Amino acid sequence: MFQLEEEVKEEPKKDYDLAKSLPINLQGRNRFSQFIASVLVNSLYEMKNYPVVLINTVLSPLSFLVLIEFVSRGSLLGEAIEGGFIMSMFSAGMSLQGDLSHLKNDFKLQDMVVSSPTSWKVYLAGMATSELVYSLPALVVLGILAGYFLHFTPLGTITFLSVLFMMFITSIAVGYTFATFSSDIVQSFAFSRLLSTLFSTIPPVYYPITYIPYPFRYFAYLSPTTYAAELAQNAGGFIRLSPDAVAIDWIVLAAVTVTLFFIASRKARWREI
Amino acid sequence: MLTESLGQLSIDNLTKIYSKSKGKKALDSVTFSVPARGIFVLIGRNGSGKTTLVRILSTELEPTSGRASINGIDVMTEADQLRRKIAIVPQESRTVPWMTPLQTVSSYLLWRGFDYSYAKQRAMETLERLGLGNSAKRLNRTLSGGNRRKVLVATVLASEAEIIFLDEPTTGLDPISRREFWEMLREIGKDRFTFLTTHYLEEAEELADQIGVLDRGKLMGIGTLDQLRKRVSYNYSMKIPISPPLPSSLKISKGEMVRGKDEYRILTTEEEAFDLSRELSRIGYRFTINPVSLDDIFFYLVDKQSGDSSEIGENEDRARRRSGNYWAAQQE
Ligand SMILES: Nc1ncnc2c1ncn2[C@@H]1O[C@H](COP(=O)(O)OP(=O)(O)O)[C@@H](O)[C@H]1O
Ligand SMILES: [Mg+2]
């Protein structure tokens, strides 16, 4: 309210002079600009203008880690750090789902982009990347912890990074697919929080799957995060997987991702019908 | 065919039936063609199909059937080409609260493919020209409603688009801000084609080079204000309060009279209008007399027609529409 009063009345220049600057000489359209616009709007500007959101992005993966650390008296710290990474990656897709519908429905921003030279692929790539940027503060903190407490072989490092990348892509596929459903329930923030809980806190992301008693263990395998966590724990030397099991985990993650992207691309509409 | 459509907005038999709307036509075989320059204003009450038409033309929505092109570029088959030339401020679009006006405008320019530094520079210039220079680096959420709306318009103005769609840009603005807006729109209408929708008739009167009248998905009239005036067979409009009852000596032989909630509206010829006003003054009745305005044209083209053909169950709606306060009632 205050700020409204403060707003200084400024006279527009009567000669708007806008028309005179048409045509604007564009030396070709810059694809990178189009990509970076989504990253700026959906993450960097918010982080810059509301720095308090950074605390939240750091705290959410760390809170579970701390809990596991206390409950297990430190014995599961490594798994929990890996779990924090996986959860950060997975939450990217969940946020994507919320943000896509928020920008589309509440701000009509997607409509503006649809009728602009930016293609849906560039828009989606930018939005997905923005989610990664958003979790950068958390990734930095986790990275420092990993440097102290995790001891990877070079191959283990590469595997772990690949698992994280795969997790990111899978979660983007999940988020994108859900974003194409236009029902009010799916579009709500509560729903994306529910997905996040289902996929990254209940499944054995922060601890080995062997901690889950048997009939329930099958349920855990319904979540893609379980496969990623298994691979990560194997890479970190916390569990031993047979080569077959490793292959199956990779295949499941890849299959889920490809299937979801396929569904989403059939269902998603840049131009509505 | 191609040469004919150059420099034109051409719409051919455009029909839209939304999938969830049980066959109801949001647009019903709309066909027209207007020069793609200056300001085209599409008027119609809420739900008449304005947004549907705008979204089809701006490549956001598929029509059920029919075609449309702007400057010879087809909205369906050549969408990518068209998207380089158009820009839109959708109905009910909002500025993102965590961004500043400068970030809002420049990010839109990035989406259009501007280089980063040029986008920033151009955004700042545009905001300054619209009188928002001092607010350019504050958060959008601290701006007044009118200024937030200006920021949205600034995004498309700063762009290189030659064709600009503004879907009800002044709805909800106070009368003073609305006038400021008009001045701005008039300026930008000079060198670009602006396609504007509104349900404020005076806005069309103020701004439009061409006017289209839409009602229940059907095009009821198209042309300049003068051309639309000619569609009405009368050139004067009189309004007389409903009470006291009209004197029996008042005879209307040439024009038409419709009873509204608070007043009678008489559309008639100049001659009869002056006869009637002489008679009314003689017996001391209050009345107004004016040349036919867009309000009367709309009344003649839309309300009279839909009144004649409206289905049962809409009586209340019809009564309201017939009343002189129809527009006031629609606006809130
Ligand atoms: N997404 C939609 N699904 C179903 N019906 C719709 C949708 N959008 C608009 N309509 C209907 O189409 C008609 C025209 O709406 P609209 O184009 O928004 O009109 P206006 O912009 O003139 O208010 C209305 O009856 C409205 O209820
Ligand atoms: Mg509308």
XYZ file of C-alpha atoms and ligand atoms in Angstrom:
633
model
C 0.000 0.000 0.000
C 2.717 2.400 1.047
C 4.629 1.799 -2.080
C 1.639 2.635 -4.207
C 1.518 6.121 -2.724
C 5.234 6.521 -3.196
C 5.018 5.795 -6.872
C 6.025 9.018 -8.565
C 3.729 10.151 -11.294
C 5.830 10.287 -14.368
C 4.653 11.866 -17.583
C 4.899 9.608 -20.609
C 6.800 11.217 -23.434
C 3.962 12.181 -25.712
C 5.898 11.390 -28.807
C 6.095 7.690 -28.124
C 8.520 7.311 -30.957
C 7.995 3.598 -30.928
C 6.657 3.352 -34.384
C 9.684 5.181 -35.685
C 11.967 2.471 -34.441
C 10.157 -0.084 -36.582
C 11.408 -2.069 -38.348
C 13.858 -3.231 -35.733
C 16.868 -4.793 -37.276
C 17.275 -8.234 -35.824
C 20.443 -9.929 -36.964
C 18.750 -13.273 -36.933
C 17.005 -14.614 -33.860
C 19.207 -15.681 -31.025
C 18.211 -19.187 -29.906
C 20.301 -18.921 -26.784
C 18.380 -15.774 -25.798
C 15.124 -17.675 -26.186
C 16.449 -20.466 -24.011
C 17.899 -18.216 -21.339
C 14.664 -16.185 -21.084
C 12.904 -19.136 -19.430
C 15.824 -19.664 -17.053
C 15.785 -15.995 -16.062
C 12.031 -15.744 -15.587
C 11.556 -19.032 -13.802
C 14.610 -19.092 -11.574
C 17.337 -16.458 -11.718
C 15.109 -13.407 -11.348
C 13.252 -14.951 -8.446
C 16.525 -15.958 -6.756
C 17.934 -12.499 -7.327
C 14.883 -10.520 -6.252
C 13.735 -12.779 -3.390
C 16.968 -14.237 -1.987
C 14.995 -15.820 0.832
C 13.848 -18.577 -1.546
C 17.445 -19.794 -1.609
C 17.204 -20.861 2.016
C 14.193 -22.976 1.222
C 15.819 -24.703 -1.726
C 18.829 -25.581 0.404
C 16.834 -26.702 3.399
C 14.430 -29.139 1.778
C 16.933 -31.803 0.666
C 19.103 -31.217 3.732
C 16.350 -31.655 6.287
C 15.890 -35.311 5.426
C 19.585 -35.864 5.326
C 19.950 -34.491 8.856
C 17.048 -36.637 10.054
C 18.559 -39.813 8.628
C 21.948 -38.886 10.037
C 20.497 -38.569 13.551
C 18.254 -41.630 13.410
C 20.954 -43.890 12.020
C 23.589 -42.349 14.307
C 25.694 -41.509 11.316
C 25.790 -44.979 9.798
C 23.679 -43.970 6.788
C 25.261 -40.558 6.173
C 26.672 -41.530 2.768
C 23.374 -42.919 1.530
C 21.603 -39.853 2.856
C 23.920 -37.459 1.006
C 23.345 -39.390 -2.186
C 19.626 -39.310 -1.390
C 19.784 -35.537 -1.076
C 21.269 -35.301 -4.570
C 18.628 -37.617 -6.002
C 15.856 -35.728 -4.302
C 17.179 -32.427 -5.652
C 17.185 -33.863 -9.151
C 13.779 -35.383 -8.782
C 12.202 -32.263 -7.343
C 13.256 -30.422 -10.510
C 10.579 -32.235 -12.479
C 7.985 -31.789 -9.765
C 8.600 -28.049 -9.683
C 8.535 -27.976 -13.453
C 5.019 -29.329 -13.392
C 3.870 -26.642 -10.966
C 5.730 -23.825 -12.685
C 4.560 -24.669 -16.200
C 0.940 -24.532 -15.176
C 1.454 -21.480 -12.966
C 3.013 -19.491 -15.802
C 0.418 -20.734 -18.239
C -2.763 -20.358 -16.234
C -2.097 -17.613 -13.738
C 0.055 -15.283 -15.798
C -0.897 -16.296 -19.366
C 2.805 -16.111 -20.044
C 2.859 -19.309 -22.053
C 0.287 -17.824 -24.438
C 2.648 -14.927 -25.055
C 5.480 -17.332 -25.778
C 3.358 -19.539 -28.033
C 2.635 -16.594 -30.291
C 6.308 -15.640 -30.384
C 9.199 -17.096 -32.380
C 10.217 -19.388 -29.483
C 9.440 -23.047 -30.174
C 8.046 -25.392 -27.539
C 11.295 -27.351 -27.462
C 13.355 -24.311 -26.593
C 10.765 -23.213 -24.031
C 10.703 -26.616 -22.368
C 14.486 -26.940 -22.360
C 14.781 -23.512 -20.767
C 12.148 -24.264 -18.154
C 13.746 -27.607 -17.279
C 17.146 -25.978 -16.948
C 15.662 -23.268 -14.760
C 14.641 -25.946 -12.261
C 18.204 -27.195 -12.147
C 19.476 -23.670 -11.606
C 16.941 -23.297 -8.830
C 18.427 -26.249 -6.991
C 22.020 -25.091 -7.487
C 22.391 -23.735 -3.944
C 21.358 -27.116 -2.551
C 23.652 -28.920 -4.962
C 26.588 -26.793 -3.849
C 25.982 -27.617 -0.182
C 25.528 -31.316 -0.998
C 28.655 -31.192 -3.127
C 30.682 -29.914 -0.189
C 29.278 -32.651 2.047
C 29.990 -35.251 -0.617
C 33.587 -34.027 -0.867
C 34.069 -34.720 2.839
C 32.038 -37.839 3.392
C 31.770 -39.755 0.122
C 34.682 -41.625 -1.359
C 33.998 -42.520 -4.953
C 36.241 -44.307 -7.386
C 36.639 -42.351 -10.656
C 34.261 -44.791 -12.306
C 31.886 -44.437 -9.363
C 31.902 -40.653 -9.818
C 31.023 -40.934 -13.468
C 28.299 -43.471 -12.709
C 26.901 -41.331 -9.931
C 26.790 -38.221 -12.137
C 25.123 -40.231 -14.904
C 22.539 -41.509 -12.443
C 21.812 -37.952 -11.339
C 21.494 -36.809 -14.912
C 19.162 -39.699 -15.677
C 17.118 -38.879 -12.597
C 16.843 -35.281 -13.769
C 15.641 -36.297 -17.218
C 13.180 -38.812 -15.775
C 11.737 -36.294 -13.367
C 11.398 -33.719 -16.156
C 9.485 -36.356 -18.112
C 7.193 -36.982 -15.132
C 6.634 -33.278 -14.515
C 6.080 -32.488 -18.170
C 3.608 -35.352 -18.500
C 1.602 -34.220 -15.506
C 1.687 -30.637 -16.762
C -0.180 -31.748 -19.869
C -3.130 -32.843 -17.736
C -5.257 -29.809 -17.326
C -7.513 -30.831 -14.448
C -7.592 -28.482 -11.495
C -6.317 -31.132 -9.092
C -3.281 -31.968 -11.169
C -2.543 -28.300 -11.707
C -2.476 -27.470 -8.025
C 0.645 -26.965 -5.983
C -0.643 -29.483 -3.452
C -0.535 -32.120 -6.148
C 3.086 -31.484 -7.023
C 3.968 -31.682 -3.357
C 2.126 -35.000 -3.162
C 4.100 -36.351 -6.115
C 7.273 -35.213 -4.495
C 6.424 -37.057 -1.295
C 5.349 -40.202 -3.128
C 8.415 -40.376 -5.294
C 11.211 -39.087 -3.166
C 10.477 -39.417 0.518
C 8.634 -42.705 0.835
C 10.846 -44.724 -1.537
C 14.256 -45.750 -0.205
C 16.089 -42.720 -1.507
C 17.899 -41.893 1.716
C 18.604 -45.442 2.897
C 19.121 -48.895 1.320
C 16.064 -50.731 0.063
C 16.940 -53.692 2.269
C 15.645 -51.650 5.183
C 12.145 -52.072 3.805
C 10.361 -55.306 4.749
C 9.274 -57.526 1.913
C 5.756 -56.971 0.701
C 6.397 -53.226 0.822
C 9.602 -53.512 -1.101
C 7.609 -54.234 -4.255
C 5.794 -50.921 -3.849
C 9.085 -49.115 -3.657
C 9.956 -50.462 -7.078
C 6.992 -48.546 -8.494
C 8.938 -45.348 -8.103
C 11.746 -44.449 -10.523
C 13.640 -42.854 -7.656
C 14.191 -46.299 -6.156
C 16.156 -47.447 -9.195
C 18.218 -44.282 -9.226
C 18.963 -44.637 -5.516
C 20.028 -48.259 -5.976
C 22.410 -47.300 -8.742
C 23.782 -44.413 -6.702
C 24.269 -46.572 -3.628
C 26.023 -49.162 -5.748
C 28.289 -46.493 -7.245
C 29.138 -45.220 -3.767
C 29.946 -48.733 -2.566
C 27.133 -48.838 0.002
C 25.459 -51.830 -1.582
C 26.628 -54.471 -4.070
C 24.448 -54.966 -7.116
C 24.952 -57.746 -9.642
C 25.704 -56.530 -13.183
C 22.240 -57.802 -14.160
C 20.584 -55.719 -11.502
C 22.548 -52.655 -12.622
C 21.447 -53.220 -16.207
C 17.828 -53.658 -15.169
C 17.862 -50.447 -13.153
C 19.228 -48.471 -16.093
C 16.758 -50.025 -18.486
C 13.822 -49.265 -16.205
C 14.865 -45.622 -15.815
C 15.401 -45.202 -19.526
C 12.149 -46.945 -20.392
C 10.142 -44.858 -17.950
C 11.695 -41.677 -19.321
C 11.151 -42.538 -22.961
C 7.596 -43.684 -22.329
C 6.685 -40.567 -20.405
C 8.217 -38.254 -22.999
C 6.316 -40.152 -25.649
C 3.015 -39.786 -23.788
C 3.688 -36.139 -23.032
C 4.638 -35.286 -26.573
C 1.468 -36.904 -27.883
C -0.643 -35.157 -25.334
C 1.051 -31.800 -24.931
C -0.375 -29.012 -26.995
C 1.597 -25.931 -27.828
C -1.368 -24.726 -29.815
C -4.495 -25.746 -27.930
C -7.427 -27.546 -29.487
C -5.776 -14.933 -54.157
C -2.397 -14.280 -52.603
C -2.148 -10.712 -53.831
C -5.666 -10.055 -52.618
C -4.838 -11.190 -49.129
C -1.637 -9.160 -48.810
C -2.134 -6.298 -46.401
C -5.356 -7.872 -45.190
C -6.654 -9.772 -42.240
C -8.805 -12.401 -43.937
C -11.087 -14.708 -42.065
C -12.998 -17.324 -43.935
C -15.796 -19.369 -42.393
C -14.064 -19.683 -39.054
C -15.924 -21.930 -36.632
C -14.866 -23.045 -33.183
C -16.573 -25.643 -31.055
C -14.688 -26.347 -27.824
C -14.415 -30.022 -27.079
C -16.167 -29.711 -23.721
C -18.932 -27.412 -24.890
C -21.545 -29.922 -26.134
C -21.562 -28.627 -29.679
C -22.060 -24.985 -28.760
C -20.354 -22.753 -31.292
C -18.009 -20.233 -29.715
C -17.453 -18.924 -33.238
C -20.003 -19.562 -35.932
C -18.838 -19.274 -39.566
C -17.159 -15.930 -39.063
C -16.110 -14.425 -42.374
C -14.640 -11.000 -42.976
C -11.669 -9.162 -44.298
C -10.209 -5.840 -43.170
C -7.029 -3.952 -44.029
C -4.222 -5.083 -41.718
C -3.232 -1.598 -40.609
C -4.307 0.924 -38.040
C -6.510 -0.247 -35.206
C -9.174 -2.887 -35.585
C -11.521 -3.098 -32.639
C -13.631 -6.151 -32.021
C -16.593 -5.439 -29.759
C -19.007 -7.829 -28.144
C -20.329 -8.672 -24.749
C -18.736 -11.244 -22.476
C -18.840 -14.696 -23.977
C -19.445 -13.471 -27.515
C -16.269 -15.166 -28.780
C -13.737 -12.319 -28.869
C -11.013 -14.187 -27.007
C -11.626 -17.306 -29.047
C -11.094 -15.362 -32.272
C -7.997 -13.593 -30.958
C -6.444 -16.848 -29.789
C -7.036 -18.516 -33.130
C -5.487 -15.583 -34.992
C -2.494 -15.456 -32.676
C -1.812 -19.174 -33.289
C -2.695 -20.272 -29.741
C -5.846 -22.175 -30.577
C -6.938 -24.435 -33.405
C -10.220 -23.600 -35.104
C -12.689 -26.431 -35.658
C -13.024 -25.405 -39.290
C -12.360 -22.487 -41.573
C -9.255 -20.488 -42.363
C -7.624 -17.228 -41.487
C -4.594 -15.354 -42.688
C -2.834 -12.108 -41.928
C -0.926 -10.424 -44.721
C -1.313 -13.633 -46.677
C 0.258 -15.808 -43.947
C -2.016 -18.653 -42.908
C -2.537 -18.980 -39.151
C -2.590 -22.767 -39.290
C -0.214 -23.872 -42.017
C 2.306 -21.039 -41.713
C 2.214 -20.480 -37.977
C 6.003 -20.379 -37.559
C 6.275 -17.611 -40.098
C 3.402 -15.701 -38.530
C 4.839 -16.026 -35.032
C 7.777 -13.881 -36.104
C 5.406 -11.049 -36.892
C 2.830 -11.112 -34.128
C 2.778 -10.370 -30.424
C -0.055 -10.620 -27.926
C -1.082 -9.452 -24.504
C -3.635 -12.124 -23.616
C -6.787 -11.396 -21.675
C -6.125 -11.568 -17.942
C -2.397 -11.814 -18.354
C -0.508 -10.649 -15.291
C 2.979 -9.444 -14.597
C 5.087 -11.905 -12.615
C 5.272 -10.376 -9.111
C 8.883 -11.358 -8.435
C 10.155 -9.566 -11.523
C 10.721 -5.903 -12.292
C 9.247 -4.117 -15.313
C 12.682 -4.068 -16.899
C 13.065 -7.826 -16.441
C 9.524 -8.409 -17.684
C 9.989 -6.508 -20.906
C 13.520 -7.651 -21.619
C 12.785 -11.332 -21.015
C 9.944 -11.137 -23.503
C 12.355 -9.644 -26.020
C 14.743 -12.535 -25.339
C 11.946 -14.952 -26.168
C 11.591 -13.078 -29.407
C 15.274 -13.733 -30.053
C 16.876 -10.363 -29.220
C 20.458 -10.342 -27.993
C 20.679 -9.839 -24.242
C 22.190 -6.364 -24.169
C 19.948 -5.068 -26.935
C 16.900 -6.504 -25.161
C 17.827 -4.652 -21.959
C 18.441 -1.396 -23.779
C 15.285 -1.553 -25.833
C 13.215 -2.535 -22.784
C 14.504 0.464 -20.843
C 13.837 2.844 -23.722
C 10.297 1.587 -24.100
C 9.534 1.837 -20.397
C 10.887 5.376 -20.324
C 8.707 6.315 -23.244
C 5.659 5.001 -21.446
C 6.523 6.990 -18.348
C 7.720 3.981 -16.383
C 11.424 4.802 -16.322
C 11.526 5.426 -12.586
C 9.681 2.215 -11.817
C 11.708 0.056 -14.170
C 13.728 -1.574 -11.391
C 11.075 -1.963 -8.723
C 9.188 -5.194 -8.267
C 6.047 -5.485 -10.379
C 3.985 -6.207 -7.315
C 4.673 -2.733 -5.950
C 3.207 -1.021 -9.044
C -0.352 0.209 -9.415
C -2.766 -1.892 -11.464
C -2.685 0.563 -14.340
C 1.089 0.566 -14.476
C 1.278 -3.208 -14.359
C -1.005 -3.278 -17.360
C 1.257 -0.752 -19.071
C 4.250 -3.002 -18.437
C 2.473 -5.826 -20.255
C 1.727 -3.605 -23.196
C 5.318 -2.376 -23.118
C 6.501 -5.943 -23.734
C 4.793 -6.145 -27.094
C 5.533 -2.528 -27.983
C 9.229 -3.008 -27.413
C 9.162 -5.963 -29.766
C 9.622 -5.945 -33.502
C 6.153 -7.438 -34.081
C 4.153 -5.699 -36.782
C 0.862 -7.149 -35.669
C -0.255 -6.726 -32.089
C -3.172 -8.388 -30.349
C -4.537 -6.839 -27.183
C -7.401 -8.773 -25.614
C -9.422 -6.429 -23.410
C -6.387 -4.412 -22.349
C -8.388 -1.758 -20.516
C -10.929 -3.901 -18.688
C -10.849 -3.047 -15.020
C -8.838 0.153 -15.434
C -10.207 3.339 -13.943
C -11.522 5.895 -16.465
C -8.455 8.110 -16.193
C -5.966 5.317 -16.768
C -8.122 4.132 -19.613
C -7.843 7.497 -21.344
C -4.067 7.446 -20.920
C -4.076 4.004 -22.424
C -6.042 5.161 -25.414
C -3.501 7.823 -26.154
C -0.757 5.242 -26.054
C -2.691 2.828 -28.259
C -3.440 5.516 -30.793
C 0.255 6.223 -31.149
C 1.247 2.624 -31.647
C -1.634 2.074 -34.042
C 0.066 4.415 -36.468
C 2.702 2.038 -37.739
C 1.503 -1.358 -36.712
C -1.673 -3.320 -37.066
C -3.358 -3.457 -33.682
C -6.153 -5.933 -33.103
C -7.951 -4.891 -29.969
C -10.969 -6.343 -28.219
C -13.161 -4.537 -25.760
C -16.620 -4.426 -24.361
C -16.441 -0.676 -23.906
C -18.171 0.817 -26.915
C -16.669 4.253 -26.390
C -13.242 2.667 -26.667
C -14.072 1.502 -30.166
C -15.465 4.936 -30.979
C -12.253 6.564 -29.764
C -9.727 4.274 -31.360
C -11.027 2.161 -34.167
C -10.236 2.506 -37.812
C -12.375 -0.561 -38.371
C -14.893 -2.157 -36.058
C -16.202 -5.693 -35.926
C -19.299 -6.561 -33.919
C -19.472 -10.073 -32.518
C -22.425 -11.658 -30.774
C -22.806 -15.297 -29.713
C -20.019 -16.285 -32.048
C -21.568 -14.570 -35.043
C -20.271 -11.503 -36.826
C -23.082 -8.949 -36.727
C -21.361 -6.078 -38.472
C -18.019 -4.954 -39.814
C -16.581 -1.726 -41.171
C -15.729 1.819 -40.207
C -17.974 3.623 -37.772
C -19.570 5.451 -40.688
C -20.165 2.252 -42.574
C -21.758 0.708 -39.506
C -23.900 3.806 -39.066
C -25.263 3.284 -42.540
C -26.325 -0.220 -41.564
C -28.749 1.345 -39.141
C -31.677 2.746 -41.083
C -31.995 5.680 -38.703
C -29.685 8.485 -37.766
C -31.069 9.757 -34.466
C -31.461 8.154 -31.110
C -33.788 9.401 -28.393
C -34.177 8.224 -24.846
C -37.206 8.962 -22.699
C -37.609 7.848 -19.080
C -40.251 5.180 -18.563
C -42.153 7.176 -15.982
C -44.211 9.224 -16.314
C -46.010 7.149 -18.976
C -45.652 8.386 -22.507
C -48.406 10.677 -23.693
C -50.827 9.082 -26.114
C -50.314 11.977 -28.483
C -46.817 10.649 -29.219
C -46.927 8.786 -32.534
C -43.940 7.029 -34.004
C -44.471 6.167 -37.625
C -40.983 6.000 -39.155
C -38.701 4.852 -36.376
C -38.626 2.008 -33.882
C -39.139 2.159 -30.173
C -37.947 -0.401 -27.663
C -38.786 -0.360 -23.997
C -35.863 -0.839 -21.640
C -35.876 -1.116 -17.877
C -35.615 2.608 -17.158
C -36.182 4.243 -20.474
C -37.532 3.969 -23.966
C -35.088 4.098 -26.785
C -36.313 5.439 -30.101
C -34.210 5.096 -33.223
C -35.591 7.178 -36.012
C -34.987 9.591 -38.870
C -33.770 13.107 -38.350
C -37.124 14.520 -39.354
C -39.177 12.420 -37.004
C -36.659 12.886 -34.192
C -37.103 16.633 -34.379
C -40.887 16.322 -34.590
C -40.878 14.100 -31.531
C -38.617 16.388 -29.553
C -40.784 19.381 -30.354
C -43.808 17.490 -29.128
C -42.046 16.255 -25.983
C -40.755 19.730 -25.133
C -44.216 21.153 -25.641
C -45.761 18.829 -23.078
C -42.749 19.106 -20.764
C -41.190 15.598 -20.919
C -37.548 14.943 -20.206
C -35.649 13.228 -22.997
C -32.263 13.083 -24.714
C -31.616 13.247 -28.420
C -28.342 12.349 -30.075
C -27.001 11.297 -33.424
C -26.763 7.511 -33.609
C -23.757 6.366 -31.573
C -21.948 3.060 -31.527
C -24.095 2.184 -28.540
C -27.193 2.545 -30.719
C -25.559 0.667 -33.555
C -24.703 -2.167 -31.212
C -28.213 -2.076 -29.880
C -29.608 -2.192 -33.403
C -27.274 -4.881 -34.737
C -27.072 -7.108 -31.694
C -29.711 -6.596 -29.067
C -32.616 -6.126 -31.431
C -31.612 -9.169 -33.469
C -30.882 -11.479 -30.605
C -34.044 -10.262 -28.886
C -36.032 -11.350 -31.899
C -34.430 -14.721 -32.120
C -33.630 -15.552 -28.540
C -34.795 -18.756 -26.999
C -37.198 -19.176 -24.135
C -35.630 -18.957 -20.745
C -33.583 -15.937 -21.574
C -36.282 -13.427 -20.815
C -34.506 -11.919 -17.900
C -31.318 -11.579 -19.855
C -33.270 -10.051 -22.692
C -34.976 -7.586 -20.398
C -31.631 -6.521 -19.060
C -30.202 -6.156 -22.510
C -33.155 -4.102 -23.583
C -32.654 -1.743 -20.717
C -30.633 1.367 -21.267
C -28.291 0.191 -18.558
C -27.266 -2.848 -20.481
C -23.630 -1.894 -20.796
C -23.379 -0.772 -17.239
C -24.836 -4.086 -16.162
C -22.389 -6.013 -18.306
C -19.385 -4.187 -17.062
C -19.627 -5.434 -13.558
N -11.692 -23.483 -23.074
C -13.012 -23.423 -23.274
N -13.759 -24.542 -23.226
C -15.098 -24.490 -23.432
N -15.784 -23.371 -23.708
C -15.107 -22.214 -23.784
C -13.677 -22.173 -23.574
N -13.271 -20.904 -23.710
C -14.376 -20.174 -24.000
N -15.481 -20.956 -24.044
C -16.842 -20.512 -24.360
O -16.843 -19.933 -25.645
C -17.651 -18.787 -25.691
C -16.841 -17.582 -26.139
O -15.907 -17.256 -25.119
P -14.805 -16.146 -25.291
O -14.152 -16.318 -26.618
O -13.952 -16.175 -24.099
O -15.690 -14.805 -25.320
P -15.287 -13.301 -24.968
O -13.818 -13.174 -25.050
O -16.010 -12.482 -25.984
O -15.785 -13.025 -23.589
C -18.246 -18.624 -24.302
O -19.523 -19.200 -24.313
C -17.321 -19.420 -23.428
O -18.003 -19.948 -22.326
Mg -12.542 -12.518 -23.689
